[in-house]
Short mmCIF file of C-alpha atoms and ligand atoms in Angstrom, two decimals:
data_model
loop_
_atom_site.label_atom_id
_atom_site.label_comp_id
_atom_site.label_asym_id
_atom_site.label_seq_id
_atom_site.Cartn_x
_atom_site.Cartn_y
_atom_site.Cartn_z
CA UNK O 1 108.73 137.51 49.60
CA UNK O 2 111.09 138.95 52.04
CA UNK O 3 108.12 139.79 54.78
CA UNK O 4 107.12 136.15 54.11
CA UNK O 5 110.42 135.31 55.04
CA UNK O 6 111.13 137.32 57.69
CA UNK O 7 107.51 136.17 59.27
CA UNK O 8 108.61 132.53 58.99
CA UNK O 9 111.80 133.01 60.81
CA UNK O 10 110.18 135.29 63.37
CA UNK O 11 107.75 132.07 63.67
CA UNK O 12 110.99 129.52 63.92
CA UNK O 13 112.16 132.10 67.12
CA UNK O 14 109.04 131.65 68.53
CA UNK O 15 109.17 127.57 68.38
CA UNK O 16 112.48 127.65 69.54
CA UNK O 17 112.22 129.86 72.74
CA UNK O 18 108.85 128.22 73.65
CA UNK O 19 111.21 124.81 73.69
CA UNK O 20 113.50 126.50 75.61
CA UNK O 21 111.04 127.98 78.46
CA UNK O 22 109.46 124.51 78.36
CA UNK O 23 112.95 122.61 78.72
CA UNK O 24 113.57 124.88 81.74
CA UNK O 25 110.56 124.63 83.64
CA UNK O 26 109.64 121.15 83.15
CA UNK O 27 110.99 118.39 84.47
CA UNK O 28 112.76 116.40 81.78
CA UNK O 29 116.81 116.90 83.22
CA UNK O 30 118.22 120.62 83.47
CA UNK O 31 118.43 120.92 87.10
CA UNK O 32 116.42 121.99 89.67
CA UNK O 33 115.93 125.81 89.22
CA UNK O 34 113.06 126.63 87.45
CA UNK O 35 111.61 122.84 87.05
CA UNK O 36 108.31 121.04 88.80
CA UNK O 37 110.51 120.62 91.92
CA UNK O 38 110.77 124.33 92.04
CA UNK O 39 108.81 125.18 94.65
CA UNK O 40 108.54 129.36 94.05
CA UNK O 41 107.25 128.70 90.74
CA UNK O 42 104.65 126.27 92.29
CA UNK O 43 103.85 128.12 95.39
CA UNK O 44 103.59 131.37 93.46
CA UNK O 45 100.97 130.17 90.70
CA UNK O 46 99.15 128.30 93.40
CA UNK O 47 98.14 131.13 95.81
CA UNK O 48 100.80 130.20 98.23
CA UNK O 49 103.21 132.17 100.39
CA UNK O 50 106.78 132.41 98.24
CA UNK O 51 109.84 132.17 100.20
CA UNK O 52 111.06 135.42 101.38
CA UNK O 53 114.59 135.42 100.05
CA UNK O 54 113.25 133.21 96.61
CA UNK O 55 115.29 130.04 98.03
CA UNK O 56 115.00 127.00 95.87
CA UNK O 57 116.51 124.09 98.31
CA UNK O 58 114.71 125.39 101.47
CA UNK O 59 111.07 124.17 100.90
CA UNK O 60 113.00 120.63 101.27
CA UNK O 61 116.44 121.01 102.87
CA UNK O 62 117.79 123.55 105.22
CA UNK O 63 121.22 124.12 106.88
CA UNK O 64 120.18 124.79 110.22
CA UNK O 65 117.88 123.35 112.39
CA UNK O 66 116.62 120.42 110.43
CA UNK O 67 113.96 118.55 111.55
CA UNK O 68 116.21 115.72 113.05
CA UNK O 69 118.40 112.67 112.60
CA UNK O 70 118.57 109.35 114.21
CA UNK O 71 115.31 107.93 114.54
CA UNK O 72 114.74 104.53 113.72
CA UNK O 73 111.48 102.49 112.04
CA UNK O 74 110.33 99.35 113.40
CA UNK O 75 109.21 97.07 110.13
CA UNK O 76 107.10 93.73 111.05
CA UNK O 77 108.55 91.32 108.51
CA UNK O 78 106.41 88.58 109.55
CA UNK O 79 103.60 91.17 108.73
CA UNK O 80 101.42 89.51 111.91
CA UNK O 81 101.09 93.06 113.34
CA UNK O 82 102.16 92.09 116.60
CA UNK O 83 105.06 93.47 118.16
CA UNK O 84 107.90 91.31 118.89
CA UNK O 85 110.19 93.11 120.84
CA UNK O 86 111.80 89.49 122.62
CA UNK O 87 114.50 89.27 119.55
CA UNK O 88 112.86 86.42 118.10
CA UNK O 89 113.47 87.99 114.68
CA UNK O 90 110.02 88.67 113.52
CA UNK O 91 110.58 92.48 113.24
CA UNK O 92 113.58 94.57 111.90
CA UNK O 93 114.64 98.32 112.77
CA UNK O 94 116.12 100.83 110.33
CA UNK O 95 117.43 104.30 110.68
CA UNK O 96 115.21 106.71 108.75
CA UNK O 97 116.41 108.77 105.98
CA UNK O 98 115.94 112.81 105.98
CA UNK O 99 119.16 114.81 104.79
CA UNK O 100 118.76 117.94 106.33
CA UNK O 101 114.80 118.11 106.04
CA UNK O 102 112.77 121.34 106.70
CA UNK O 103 109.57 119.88 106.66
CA UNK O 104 107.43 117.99 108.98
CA UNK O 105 107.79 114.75 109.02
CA UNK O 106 106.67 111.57 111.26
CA UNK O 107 109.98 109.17 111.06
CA UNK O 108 107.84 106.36 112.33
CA UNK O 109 104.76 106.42 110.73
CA UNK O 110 103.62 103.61 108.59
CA UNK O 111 101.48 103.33 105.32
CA UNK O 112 100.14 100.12 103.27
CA UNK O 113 101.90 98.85 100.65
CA UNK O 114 101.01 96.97 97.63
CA UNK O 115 100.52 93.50 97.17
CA UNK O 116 99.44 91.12 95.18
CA UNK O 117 99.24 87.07 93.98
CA UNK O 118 102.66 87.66 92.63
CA UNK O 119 104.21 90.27 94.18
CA UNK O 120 104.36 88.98 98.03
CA UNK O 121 107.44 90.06 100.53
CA UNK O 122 105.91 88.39 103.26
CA UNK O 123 108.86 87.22 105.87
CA UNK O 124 111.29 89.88 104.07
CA UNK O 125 111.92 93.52 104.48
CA UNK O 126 108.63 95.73 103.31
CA UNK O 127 108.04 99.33 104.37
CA UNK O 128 107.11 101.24 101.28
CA UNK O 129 108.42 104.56 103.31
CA UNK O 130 111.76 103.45 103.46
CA UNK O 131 114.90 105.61 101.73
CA UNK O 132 113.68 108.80 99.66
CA UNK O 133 110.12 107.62 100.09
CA UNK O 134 109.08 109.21 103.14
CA UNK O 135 110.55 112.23 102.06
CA UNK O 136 108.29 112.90 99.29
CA UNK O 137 105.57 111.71 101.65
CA UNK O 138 105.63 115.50 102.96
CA UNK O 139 103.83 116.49 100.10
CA UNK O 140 103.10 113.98 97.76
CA UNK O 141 100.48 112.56 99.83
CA UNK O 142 98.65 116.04 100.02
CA UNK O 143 98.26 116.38 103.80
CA UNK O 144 101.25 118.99 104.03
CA UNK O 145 101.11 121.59 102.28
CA UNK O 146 104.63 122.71 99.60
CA UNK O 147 104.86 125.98 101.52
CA UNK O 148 104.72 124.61 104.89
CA UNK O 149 108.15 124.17 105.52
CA UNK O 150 111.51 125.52 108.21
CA UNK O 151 108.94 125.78 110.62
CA UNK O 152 105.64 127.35 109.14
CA UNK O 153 103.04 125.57 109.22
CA UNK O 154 100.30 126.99 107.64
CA UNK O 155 101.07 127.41 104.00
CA UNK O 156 98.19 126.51 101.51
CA UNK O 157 99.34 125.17 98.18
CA UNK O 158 98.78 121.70 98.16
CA UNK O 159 100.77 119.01 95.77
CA UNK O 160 98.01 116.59 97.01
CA UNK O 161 95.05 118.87 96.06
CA UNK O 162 97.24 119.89 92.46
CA UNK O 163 97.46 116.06 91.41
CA UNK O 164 93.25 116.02 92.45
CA UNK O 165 92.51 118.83 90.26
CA UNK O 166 94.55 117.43 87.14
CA UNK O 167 92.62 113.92 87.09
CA UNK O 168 89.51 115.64 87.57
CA UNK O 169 88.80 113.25 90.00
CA UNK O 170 89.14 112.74 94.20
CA UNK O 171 91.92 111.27 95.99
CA UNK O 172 94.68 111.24 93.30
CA UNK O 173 97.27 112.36 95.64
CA UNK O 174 100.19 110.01 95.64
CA UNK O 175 99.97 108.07 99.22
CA UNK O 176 96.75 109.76 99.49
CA UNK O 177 94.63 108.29 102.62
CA UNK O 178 97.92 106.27 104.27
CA UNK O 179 98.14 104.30 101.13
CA UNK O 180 100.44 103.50 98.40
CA UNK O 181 98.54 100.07 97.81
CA UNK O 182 97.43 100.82 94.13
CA UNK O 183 101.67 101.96 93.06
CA UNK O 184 104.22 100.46 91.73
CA UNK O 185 105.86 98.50 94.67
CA UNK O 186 108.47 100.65 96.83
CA UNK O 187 110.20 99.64 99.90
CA UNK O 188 111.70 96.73 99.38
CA UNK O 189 115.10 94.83 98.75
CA UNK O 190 115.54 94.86 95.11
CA UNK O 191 117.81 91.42 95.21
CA UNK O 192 115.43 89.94 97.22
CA UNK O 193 112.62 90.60 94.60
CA UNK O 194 114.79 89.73 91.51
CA UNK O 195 116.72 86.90 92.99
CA UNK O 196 113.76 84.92 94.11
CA UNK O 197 111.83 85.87 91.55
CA UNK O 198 113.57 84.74 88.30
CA UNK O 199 110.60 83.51 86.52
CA UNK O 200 109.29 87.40 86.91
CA UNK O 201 112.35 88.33 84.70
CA UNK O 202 113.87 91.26 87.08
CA UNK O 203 116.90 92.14 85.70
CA UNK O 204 120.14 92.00 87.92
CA UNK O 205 120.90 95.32 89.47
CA UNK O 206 124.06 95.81 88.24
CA UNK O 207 122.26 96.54 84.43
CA UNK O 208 121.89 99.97 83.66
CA UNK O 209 118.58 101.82 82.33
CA UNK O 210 117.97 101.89 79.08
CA UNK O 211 120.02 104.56 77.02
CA UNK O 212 122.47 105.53 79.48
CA UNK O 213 125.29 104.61 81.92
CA UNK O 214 123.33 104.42 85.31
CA UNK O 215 123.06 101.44 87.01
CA UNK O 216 119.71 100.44 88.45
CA UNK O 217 122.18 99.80 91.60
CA UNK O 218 123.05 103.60 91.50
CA UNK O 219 119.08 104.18 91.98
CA UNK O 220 118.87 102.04 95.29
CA UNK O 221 119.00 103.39 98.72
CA UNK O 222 121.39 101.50 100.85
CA UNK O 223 119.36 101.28 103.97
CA UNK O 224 122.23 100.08 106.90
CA UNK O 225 121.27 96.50 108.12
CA UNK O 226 118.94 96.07 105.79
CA UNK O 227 120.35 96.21 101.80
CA UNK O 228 120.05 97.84 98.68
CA UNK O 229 115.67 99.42 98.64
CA UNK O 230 113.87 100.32 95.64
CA UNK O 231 112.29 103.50 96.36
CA UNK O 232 110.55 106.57 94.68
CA UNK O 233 113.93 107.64 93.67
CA UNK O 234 114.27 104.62 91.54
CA UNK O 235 112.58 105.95 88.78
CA UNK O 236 112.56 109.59 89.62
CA UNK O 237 115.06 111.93 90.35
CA UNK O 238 114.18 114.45 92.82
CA UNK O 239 116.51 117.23 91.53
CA UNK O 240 115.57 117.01 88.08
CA UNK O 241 119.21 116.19 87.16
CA UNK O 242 121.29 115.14 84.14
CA UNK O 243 119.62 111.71 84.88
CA UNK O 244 116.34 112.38 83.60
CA UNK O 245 116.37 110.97 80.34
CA UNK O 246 112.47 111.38 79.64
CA UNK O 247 113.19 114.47 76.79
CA UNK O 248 110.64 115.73 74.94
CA UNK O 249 109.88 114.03 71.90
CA UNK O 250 109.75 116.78 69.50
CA UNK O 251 110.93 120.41 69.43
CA UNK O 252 108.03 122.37 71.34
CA UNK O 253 106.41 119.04 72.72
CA UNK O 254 103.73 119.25 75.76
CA UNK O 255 104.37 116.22 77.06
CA UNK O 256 105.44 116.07 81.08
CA UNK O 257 109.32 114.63 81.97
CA UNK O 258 108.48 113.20 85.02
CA UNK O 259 111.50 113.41 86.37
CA UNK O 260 112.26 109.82 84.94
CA UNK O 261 115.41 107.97 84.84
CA UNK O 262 114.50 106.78 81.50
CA UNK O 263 112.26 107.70 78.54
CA UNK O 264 108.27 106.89 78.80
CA UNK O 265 108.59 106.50 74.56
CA UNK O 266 108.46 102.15 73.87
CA UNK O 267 108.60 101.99 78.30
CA UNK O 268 112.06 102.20 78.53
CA UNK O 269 111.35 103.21 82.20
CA UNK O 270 110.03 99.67 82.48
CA UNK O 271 111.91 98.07 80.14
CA UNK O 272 114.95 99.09 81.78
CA UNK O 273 114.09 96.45 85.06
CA UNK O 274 111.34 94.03 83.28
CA UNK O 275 112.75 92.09 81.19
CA UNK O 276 110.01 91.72 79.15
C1 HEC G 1 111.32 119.09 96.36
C2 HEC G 1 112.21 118.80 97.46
C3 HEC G 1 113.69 119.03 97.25
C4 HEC G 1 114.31 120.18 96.87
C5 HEC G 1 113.66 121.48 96.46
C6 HEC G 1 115.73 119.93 96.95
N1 HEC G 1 115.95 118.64 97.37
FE1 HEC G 1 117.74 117.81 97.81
N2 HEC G 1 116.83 116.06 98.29
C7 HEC G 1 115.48 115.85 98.24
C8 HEC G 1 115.22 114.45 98.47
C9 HEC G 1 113.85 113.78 98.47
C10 HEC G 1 116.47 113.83 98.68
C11 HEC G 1 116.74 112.35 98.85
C12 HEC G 1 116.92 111.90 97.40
C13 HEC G 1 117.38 110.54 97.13
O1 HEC G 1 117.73 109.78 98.03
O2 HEC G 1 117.42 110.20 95.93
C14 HEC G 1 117.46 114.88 98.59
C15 HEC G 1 118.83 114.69 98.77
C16 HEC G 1 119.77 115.70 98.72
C17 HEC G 1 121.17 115.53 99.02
C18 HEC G 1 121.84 114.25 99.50
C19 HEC G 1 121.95 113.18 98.44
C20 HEC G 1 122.19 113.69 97.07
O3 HEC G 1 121.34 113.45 96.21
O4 HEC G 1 123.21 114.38 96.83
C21 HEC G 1 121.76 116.73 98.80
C22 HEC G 1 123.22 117.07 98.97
C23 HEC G 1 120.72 117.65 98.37
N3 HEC G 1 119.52 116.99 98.33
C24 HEC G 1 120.94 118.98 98.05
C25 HEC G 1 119.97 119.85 97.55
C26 HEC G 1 120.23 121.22 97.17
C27 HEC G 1 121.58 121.90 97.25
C28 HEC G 1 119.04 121.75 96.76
C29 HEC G 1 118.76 123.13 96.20
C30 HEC G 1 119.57 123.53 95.07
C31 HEC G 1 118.04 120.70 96.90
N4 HEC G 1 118.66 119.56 97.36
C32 HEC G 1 116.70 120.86 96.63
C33 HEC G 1 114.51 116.79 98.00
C34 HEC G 1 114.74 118.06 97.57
C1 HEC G 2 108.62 101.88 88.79
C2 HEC G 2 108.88 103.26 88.54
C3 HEC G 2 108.24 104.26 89.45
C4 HEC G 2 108.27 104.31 90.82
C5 HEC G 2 108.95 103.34 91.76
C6 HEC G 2 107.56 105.50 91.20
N1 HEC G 2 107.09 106.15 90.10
FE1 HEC G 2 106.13 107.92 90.06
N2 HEC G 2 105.85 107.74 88.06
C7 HEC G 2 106.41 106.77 87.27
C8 HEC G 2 106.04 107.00 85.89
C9 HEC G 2 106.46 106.15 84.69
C10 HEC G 2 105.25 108.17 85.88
C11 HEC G 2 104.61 108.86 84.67
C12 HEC G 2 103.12 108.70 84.67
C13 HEC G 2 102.63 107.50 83.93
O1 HEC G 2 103.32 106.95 83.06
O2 HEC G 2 101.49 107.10 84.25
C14 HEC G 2 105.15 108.61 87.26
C15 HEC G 2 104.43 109.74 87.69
C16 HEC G 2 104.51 110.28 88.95
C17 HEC G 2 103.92 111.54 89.36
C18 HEC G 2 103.14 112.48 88.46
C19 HEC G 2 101.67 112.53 88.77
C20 HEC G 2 100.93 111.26 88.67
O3 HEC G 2 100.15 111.04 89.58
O4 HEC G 2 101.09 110.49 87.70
C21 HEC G 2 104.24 111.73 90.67
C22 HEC G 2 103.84 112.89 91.55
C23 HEC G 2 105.02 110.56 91.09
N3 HEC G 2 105.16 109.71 90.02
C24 HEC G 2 105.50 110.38 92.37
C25 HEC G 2 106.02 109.18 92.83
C26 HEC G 2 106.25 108.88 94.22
C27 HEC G 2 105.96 109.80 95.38
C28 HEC G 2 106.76 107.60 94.26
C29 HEC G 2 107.08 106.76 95.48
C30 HEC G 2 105.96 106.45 96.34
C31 HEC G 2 106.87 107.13 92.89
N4 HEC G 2 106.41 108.11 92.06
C32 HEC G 2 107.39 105.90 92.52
C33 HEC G 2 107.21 105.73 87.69
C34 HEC G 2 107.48 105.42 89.01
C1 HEC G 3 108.26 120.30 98.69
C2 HEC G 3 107.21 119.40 98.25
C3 HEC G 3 107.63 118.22 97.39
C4 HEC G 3 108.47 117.18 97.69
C5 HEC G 3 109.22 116.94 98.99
C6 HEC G 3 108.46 116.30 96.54
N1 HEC G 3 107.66 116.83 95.56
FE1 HEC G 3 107.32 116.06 93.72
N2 HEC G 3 106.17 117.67 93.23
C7 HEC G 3 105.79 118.66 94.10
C8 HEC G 3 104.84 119.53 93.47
C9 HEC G 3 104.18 120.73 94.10
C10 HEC G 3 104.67 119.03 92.14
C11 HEC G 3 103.73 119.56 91.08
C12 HEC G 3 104.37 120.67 90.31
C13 HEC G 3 103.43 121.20 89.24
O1 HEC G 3 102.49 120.53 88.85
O2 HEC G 3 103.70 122.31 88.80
C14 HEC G 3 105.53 117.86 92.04
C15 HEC G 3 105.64 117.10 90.90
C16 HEC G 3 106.27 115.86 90.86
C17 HEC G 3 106.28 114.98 89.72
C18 HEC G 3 105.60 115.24 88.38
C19 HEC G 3 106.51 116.00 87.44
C20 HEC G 3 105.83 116.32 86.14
O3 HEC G 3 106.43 116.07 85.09
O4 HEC G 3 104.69 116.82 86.18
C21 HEC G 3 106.97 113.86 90.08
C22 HEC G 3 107.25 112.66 89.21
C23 HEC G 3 107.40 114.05 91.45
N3 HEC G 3 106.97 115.28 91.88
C24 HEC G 3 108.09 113.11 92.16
C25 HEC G 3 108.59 113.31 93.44
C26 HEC G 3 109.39 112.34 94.16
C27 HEC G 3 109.74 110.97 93.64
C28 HEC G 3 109.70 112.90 95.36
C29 HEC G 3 110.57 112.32 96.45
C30 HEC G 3 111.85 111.71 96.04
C31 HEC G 3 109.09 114.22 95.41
N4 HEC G 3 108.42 114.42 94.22
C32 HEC G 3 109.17 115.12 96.48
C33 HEC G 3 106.23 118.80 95.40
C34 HEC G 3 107.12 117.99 96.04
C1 HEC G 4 114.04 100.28 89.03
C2 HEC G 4 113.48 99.02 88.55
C3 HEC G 4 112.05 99.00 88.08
C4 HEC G 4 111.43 99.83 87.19
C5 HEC G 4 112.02 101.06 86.50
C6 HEC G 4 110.09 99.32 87.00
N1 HEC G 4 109.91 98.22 87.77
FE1 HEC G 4 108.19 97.15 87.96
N2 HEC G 4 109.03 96.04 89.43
C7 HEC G 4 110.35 96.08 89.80
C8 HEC G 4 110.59 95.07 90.82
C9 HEC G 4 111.94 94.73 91.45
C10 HEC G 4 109.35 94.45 91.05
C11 HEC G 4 109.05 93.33 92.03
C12 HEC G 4 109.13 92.04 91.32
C13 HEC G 4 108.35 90.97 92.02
O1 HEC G 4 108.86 90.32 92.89
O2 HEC G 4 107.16 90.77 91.69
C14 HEC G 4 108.40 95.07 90.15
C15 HEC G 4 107.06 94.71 90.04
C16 HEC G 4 106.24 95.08 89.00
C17 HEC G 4 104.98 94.45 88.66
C18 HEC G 4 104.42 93.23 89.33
C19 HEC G 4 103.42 93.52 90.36
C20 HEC G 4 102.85 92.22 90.85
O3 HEC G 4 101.71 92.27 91.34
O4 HEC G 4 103.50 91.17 90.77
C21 HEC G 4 104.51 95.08 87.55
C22 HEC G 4 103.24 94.74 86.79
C23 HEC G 4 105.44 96.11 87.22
N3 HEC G 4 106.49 96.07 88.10
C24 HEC G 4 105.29 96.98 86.16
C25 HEC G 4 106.16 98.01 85.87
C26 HEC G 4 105.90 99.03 84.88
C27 HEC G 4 104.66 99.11 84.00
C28 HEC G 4 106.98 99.85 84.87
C29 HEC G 4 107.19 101.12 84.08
C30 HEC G 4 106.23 102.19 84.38
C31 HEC G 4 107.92 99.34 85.88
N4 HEC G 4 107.37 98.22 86.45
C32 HEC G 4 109.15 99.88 86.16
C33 HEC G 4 111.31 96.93 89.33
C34 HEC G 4 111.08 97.98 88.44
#
């Protein structure tokens, strides 16, 4: 009776620190160290070349000689794909967002967007690389690899090529082939969307996702001369931060955190912005 016992709790430990090594390399909130975003952990089970001194913020971010600041993106509101450099109004300029970046990245280049019958920002600001975006462009898209980064350029293990092997199927890359026309809109001024778009029921920024305190404001980029952009970063947070609210359902649960600023259980995620 007392083995039995003994077994059982021995069992419980085993549940509980399983939880705990899931919690901490996951990405459901917890911080960076040791989640998806942790690029050792990635690099290393992926064949790749770990950072030398096991730095966490360096595959991103580095304090010296960053890749740049200051260059601006030319966006063709008009979307006639002719430039219009006279000041008629037909295009708009931004300054491109990379805090202290350490990997390669193309501040001008341009990718397509989606669109649809109702979901059309035609004559309105649209460049689904603007804010955040870009940023996770420099892997997420699978042409650069995570360990190529404060100046090497010839690292091997591919987020791109990861996502690819998960489906079981090609091109699953996120922004894979220049495109991000089969996502979840990016790039654009959220009031813009929800104002005009009332009978869509978009929910005013200032309303906060579902279960917590954080405004859906709080989640835009402010992009100067431009306003307020829903971006990648609108749902996900990059640092895996007390934000994430996507927790694992039960103790010892499989299921991914996604980095998500609200749960996936009843769409919260979705919920919190469609008023549906
Ligand atoms: C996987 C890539 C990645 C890693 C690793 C990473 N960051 Fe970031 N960081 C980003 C991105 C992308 C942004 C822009 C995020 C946004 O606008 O929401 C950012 C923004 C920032 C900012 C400016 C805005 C803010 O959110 O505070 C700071 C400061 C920062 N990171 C610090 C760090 C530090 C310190 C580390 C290491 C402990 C780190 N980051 C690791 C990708 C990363
Ligand atoms: C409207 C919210 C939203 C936006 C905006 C968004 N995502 Fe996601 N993303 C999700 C959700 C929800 C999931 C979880 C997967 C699911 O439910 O299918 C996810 C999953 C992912 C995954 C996991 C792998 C996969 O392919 O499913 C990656 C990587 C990812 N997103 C990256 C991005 C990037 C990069 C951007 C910007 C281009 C972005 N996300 C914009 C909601 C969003
Ligand atoms: C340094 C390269 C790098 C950058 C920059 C980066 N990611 Fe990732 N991300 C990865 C890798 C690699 C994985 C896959 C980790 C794994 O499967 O173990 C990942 C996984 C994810 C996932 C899936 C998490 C899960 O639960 O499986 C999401 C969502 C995501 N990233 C979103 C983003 C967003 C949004 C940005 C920009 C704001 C971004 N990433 C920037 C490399 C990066
Ligand atoms: C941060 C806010 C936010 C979140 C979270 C969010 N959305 Fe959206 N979504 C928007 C906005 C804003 C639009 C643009 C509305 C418009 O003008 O059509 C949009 C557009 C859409 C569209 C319309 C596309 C079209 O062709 O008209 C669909 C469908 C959609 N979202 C589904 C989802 C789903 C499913 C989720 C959860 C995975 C989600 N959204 C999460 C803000 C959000």
């Amino acid at each position: 009776m007392k083995k039995q016992l003994i077994t059982v709790l021995a069992l419980a430990g085993i549940a509980a620190g399983a939880t705990l090594a899931f919690a901490a390399e996951g990405s459901h909130g917890g911080g960076i160290l040791k989640s998806k975003h942790d690029m050792n952990m990635y690099v290393g089970s992926h064949g790749g070349k770990l950072d030398k001194d096991q730095r966490v913020c360096a595959y991103c971010h580095t304090p010296h000689h960053s890749v740049g600041i200051g260059a601006t993106a030319m966006v063709d509101i008009d979307k006639d794909g002719a430039a219009d450099l006279d000041g008629l109004g037909n295009e708009t300029f931004y300054e491109v967002y990379y805090p202290l970046w350490s990997r390669a990245l193309n501040p001008t280049a341009t990718i397509d967007g989606y669109v649809s019958q109702t979901f059309n920002p035609t004559g309105k600001f649209y460049d689904p690389l603007a804010g955040p975006s870009r940023l996770c462009m420099t892997c997420h898209d699978g042409t650069i690899a995570a360990d190529s980064y404060y100046g090497e350029t010839n690292g091997s293990a591919n987020a791109g090529d990861d996502q690819l092997v998960m489906w079981s199927m090609g091109n699953f890359g996120i922004g894979k082939g220049d495109s991000l026309s089969n996502d979840h809109p990016v790039g654009f001024v959220y009031k813009d969307m929800a104002d005009d778009d009332t009978k869509y029921e978009i929910k005013d920024q200032s309303s906060t996702f579902i279960g917590t305190q954080k405004t859906i404001d709080s989640a835009l980029t402010d992009v100067a001369g431009v306003g307020k952009v829903m971006t990648c970063a609108s749902c996900h947070d990059v640092h895996n931060g007390n934000a994430v609210q996507n927790k694992p359902l039960a103790a010892g649960e499989s299921g991914r955190g996604y980095f998500l600023l609200a749960a996936q259980k009843d769409s919260a995620i979705c919920l919190s912005c469609h008023d549906k």
